[in-house]
Short mmCIF file of C-alpha atoms in Angstrom, two decimals:
data_model
loop_
_atom_site.label_atom_id
_atom_site.label_comp_id
_atom_site.label_asym_id
_atom_site.label_seq_id
_atom_site.Cartn_x
_atom_site.Cartn_y
_atom_site.Cartn_z
CA MET A 1311 0.00 0.00 0.00
CA VAL A 1312 1.18 3.49 -0.81
CA PRO A 1313 -0.52 6.00 1.48
CA PRO A 1314 -1.62 9.39 0.21
CA ALA A 1315 0.67 12.36 0.43
CA ARG A 1316 1.58 13.29 3.98
CA PHE A 1317 2.03 16.82 5.16
CA ARG A 1318 4.62 18.37 7.46
CA ASN A 1319 2.52 21.45 8.17
CA ALA A 1320 -0.03 23.64 6.48
CA GLN A 1321 2.57 25.95 4.88
CA GLU A 1322 4.53 23.22 3.07
CA GLU A 1323 3.77 21.27 -0.08
CA ALA A 1324 2.70 17.65 0.07
CA ILE A 1325 5.53 15.11 0.23
CA GLY A 1326 5.51 11.42 -0.59
CA GLY A 1327 2.63 11.64 -3.08
CA ASP A 1328 2.08 9.75 -6.31
CA GLN A 1329 1.40 11.00 -9.82
CA PHE A 1330 -2.27 10.81 -10.92
CA SER A 1331 -1.43 8.17 -13.53
CA VAL A 1332 -0.31 5.62 -10.91
CA ARG A 1333 -2.63 6.49 -8.06
CA LEU A 1334 -5.73 4.38 -8.82
CA ALA A 1335 -3.81 1.15 -8.26
CA LYS A 1336 -3.32 1.98 -4.58
CA TYR A 1337 -7.07 2.15 -3.99
CA VAL A 1338 -7.76 -1.48 -4.89
CA PRO A 1339 -5.30 -3.93 -3.30
CA ALA A 1340 -3.84 -6.73 -5.41
CA GLU A 1341 -5.30 -9.23 -2.94
CA THR A 1342 -8.79 -7.97 -3.73
CA LEU A 1343 -8.15 -8.31 -7.44
CA ALA A 1344 -6.73 -11.81 -6.93
CA PHE A 1345 -9.93 -12.75 -5.11
CA PHE A 1346 -12.53 -11.09 -7.31
CA VAL A 1347 -11.27 -11.74 -10.85
CA PRO A 1348 -11.40 -15.56 -10.75
CA VAL A 1349 -14.56 -15.65 -8.62
CA ALA A 1350 -16.47 -13.33 -10.97
CA ALA A 1351 -15.25 -15.27 -14.00
CA ALA A 1352 -16.28 -18.59 -12.46
CA LEU A 1353 -19.72 -17.33 -11.47
CA GLY A 1354 -20.56 -15.96 -14.89
CA ALA A 1355 -23.87 -14.24 -15.50
CA GLU A 1356 -26.18 -16.90 -14.11
CA HIS A 1357 -25.32 -16.62 -10.40
CA ASN A 1358 -26.33 -13.05 -9.53
CA LYS A 1359 -26.84 -13.61 -5.79
CA MET A 1360 -23.40 -15.16 -5.45
CA LEU A 1361 -21.92 -12.37 -7.57
CA VAL A 1362 -23.44 -9.77 -5.23
CA ALA A 1363 -22.01 -11.70 -2.26
CA ALA A 1364 -18.58 -11.71 -3.93
CA LEU A 1365 -18.87 -7.96 -4.58
CA VAL A 1366 -19.64 -7.35 -0.91
CA VAL A 1367 -16.77 -9.58 0.25
CA GLY A 1368 -14.42 -7.73 -2.09
CA LEU A 1369 -15.68 -4.35 -0.92
CA VAL A 1370 -15.27 -5.17 2.77
CA GLY A 1371 -11.94 -6.87 2.04
CA THR A 1372 -10.65 -3.81 0.18
CA VAL A 1373 -11.33 -1.43 3.04
CA LEU A 1374 -10.14 -3.82 5.78
CA TYR A 1375 -6.97 -4.79 3.93
CA LEU A 1376 -6.04 -1.14 3.37
CA TRP A 1377 -6.84 -0.28 7.00
CA LEU A 1378 -4.73 -3.18 8.30
CA ALA A 1379 -1.85 -2.23 5.99
CA ALA A 1380 -2.08 1.36 7.22
CA GLN A 1381 -1.67 0.23 10.81
CA ARG A 1382 1.85 -0.91 9.94
CA ALA A 1383 2.74 2.56 8.59
CA GLU A 1384 4.01 5.46 10.63
CA PRO A 1385 1.15 7.62 11.96
CA ASP A 1386 1.98 10.55 9.68
CA GLU A 1387 1.98 8.24 6.64
CA ARG A 1388 -1.43 6.68 7.27
CA PRO A 1389 -4.25 7.47 4.87
CA LEU A 1390 -6.76 10.09 5.87
CA PRO A 1391 -10.34 8.88 6.49
CA HIS A 1392 -11.67 9.92 3.06
CA PHE A 1393 -9.18 7.54 1.44
CA TYR A 1394 -11.21 4.50 2.53
CA PHE A 1395 -14.40 5.84 0.94
CA LEU A 1396 -12.50 6.53 -2.27
CA ALA A 1397 -11.02 3.02 -2.16
CA ALA A 1398 -14.52 1.54 -1.87
CA ALA A 1399 -15.72 3.67 -4.80
CA ALA A 1400 -12.65 2.75 -6.87
CA TYR A 1401 -13.25 -0.95 -6.22
CA LEU A 1402 -16.89 -0.73 -7.29
CA CYS A 1403 -16.02 1.25 -10.42
CA TRP A 1404 -13.25 -1.20 -11.23
CA THR A 1405 -15.64 -4.17 -10.96
CA VAL A 1406 -18.18 -2.50 -13.24
CA GLY A 1407 -15.51 -1.57 -15.78
CA THR A 1408 -13.67 -4.89 -15.89
CA SER A 1409 -16.34 -7.50 -15.25
CA PRO A 1410 -19.11 -7.69 -17.85
CA ASN A 1411 -21.34 -9.72 -15.51
CA VAL A 1412 -21.11 -6.99 -12.85
CA ALA A 1413 -21.99 -4.34 -15.43
CA ALA A 1414 -24.91 -6.50 -16.59
CA LEU A 1415 -26.01 -6.93 -12.98
CA ILE A 1416 -26.73 -3.19 -12.81
CA GLN A 1417 -27.97 -3.12 -16.41
CA LEU A 1418 -24.98 -1.40 -17.99
CA ASN A 1419 -23.31 -2.48 -21.20
CA ALA A 1420 -19.56 -2.95 -21.51
CA THR A 1421 -19.06 0.47 -23.10
CA VAL A 1422 -20.74 2.28 -20.20
CA GLY A 1423 -18.79 0.09 -17.76
CA GLY A 1424 -15.59 1.25 -19.43
CA VAL A 1425 -16.67 4.86 -19.10
CA VAL A 1426 -17.35 4.31 -15.38
CA LEU A 1427 -13.86 2.89 -14.93
CA THR A 1428 -12.26 5.69 -16.94
CA GLY A 1429 -14.16 8.26 -14.87
CA ALA A 1430 -12.87 6.65 -11.68
CA VAL A 1431 -9.29 6.66 -12.96
CA PHE A 1432 -9.69 10.38 -13.60
CA LEU A 1433 -11.74 11.46 -10.57
CA VAL A 1434 -10.71 9.29 -7.61
CA PRO A 1435 -7.09 10.48 -7.38
CA MET A 1436 -8.21 14.07 -7.91
CA LEU A 1437 -10.82 13.77 -5.14
CA ASP A 1438 -8.16 12.27 -2.88
CA GLU A 1439 -5.90 15.25 -3.52
CA VAL A 1440 -8.76 17.69 -2.87
CA GLY A 1441 -9.56 15.88 0.39
CA ASN A 1442 -5.92 15.98 1.44
CA ARG A 1443 -5.69 19.71 0.73
CA LEU A 1444 -8.94 20.53 2.51
CA LEU A 1445 -7.92 18.54 5.57
CA ARG A 1446 -4.48 20.15 5.49
CA GLN A 1447 -6.10 23.62 5.52
CA SER A 1448 -8.32 22.73 8.47
CA THR A 1449 -5.35 21.74 10.68
#
């Protein structure tokens, strides 16, 4: 896990941050991907209840895995609270954009699923940066 940019104080620039192009990967842990990809593929389109259960397990697993990984980091390097909400959103967008049966579950076609994923790649890191800056100003 690569935590969001940490701040020394309100007058200094963020340090330790990532470029937008590589940031989305930190929101969805590899362990979540390793769980969800084969499960979703095996379930196919005819097991919607099990697919929803797998989505929920992946969602909870994403947030818990990132939280547990953050506990091993130094306090000033731990993600801020909004990071976990963004990670959950990134996971859900990723599942819609990469798994046709998830997109079909919510009645989206593959093209719209791709747009959802592209939007997340664009917006999630930006929202993280905005959250970091707003929280930095309030301290």
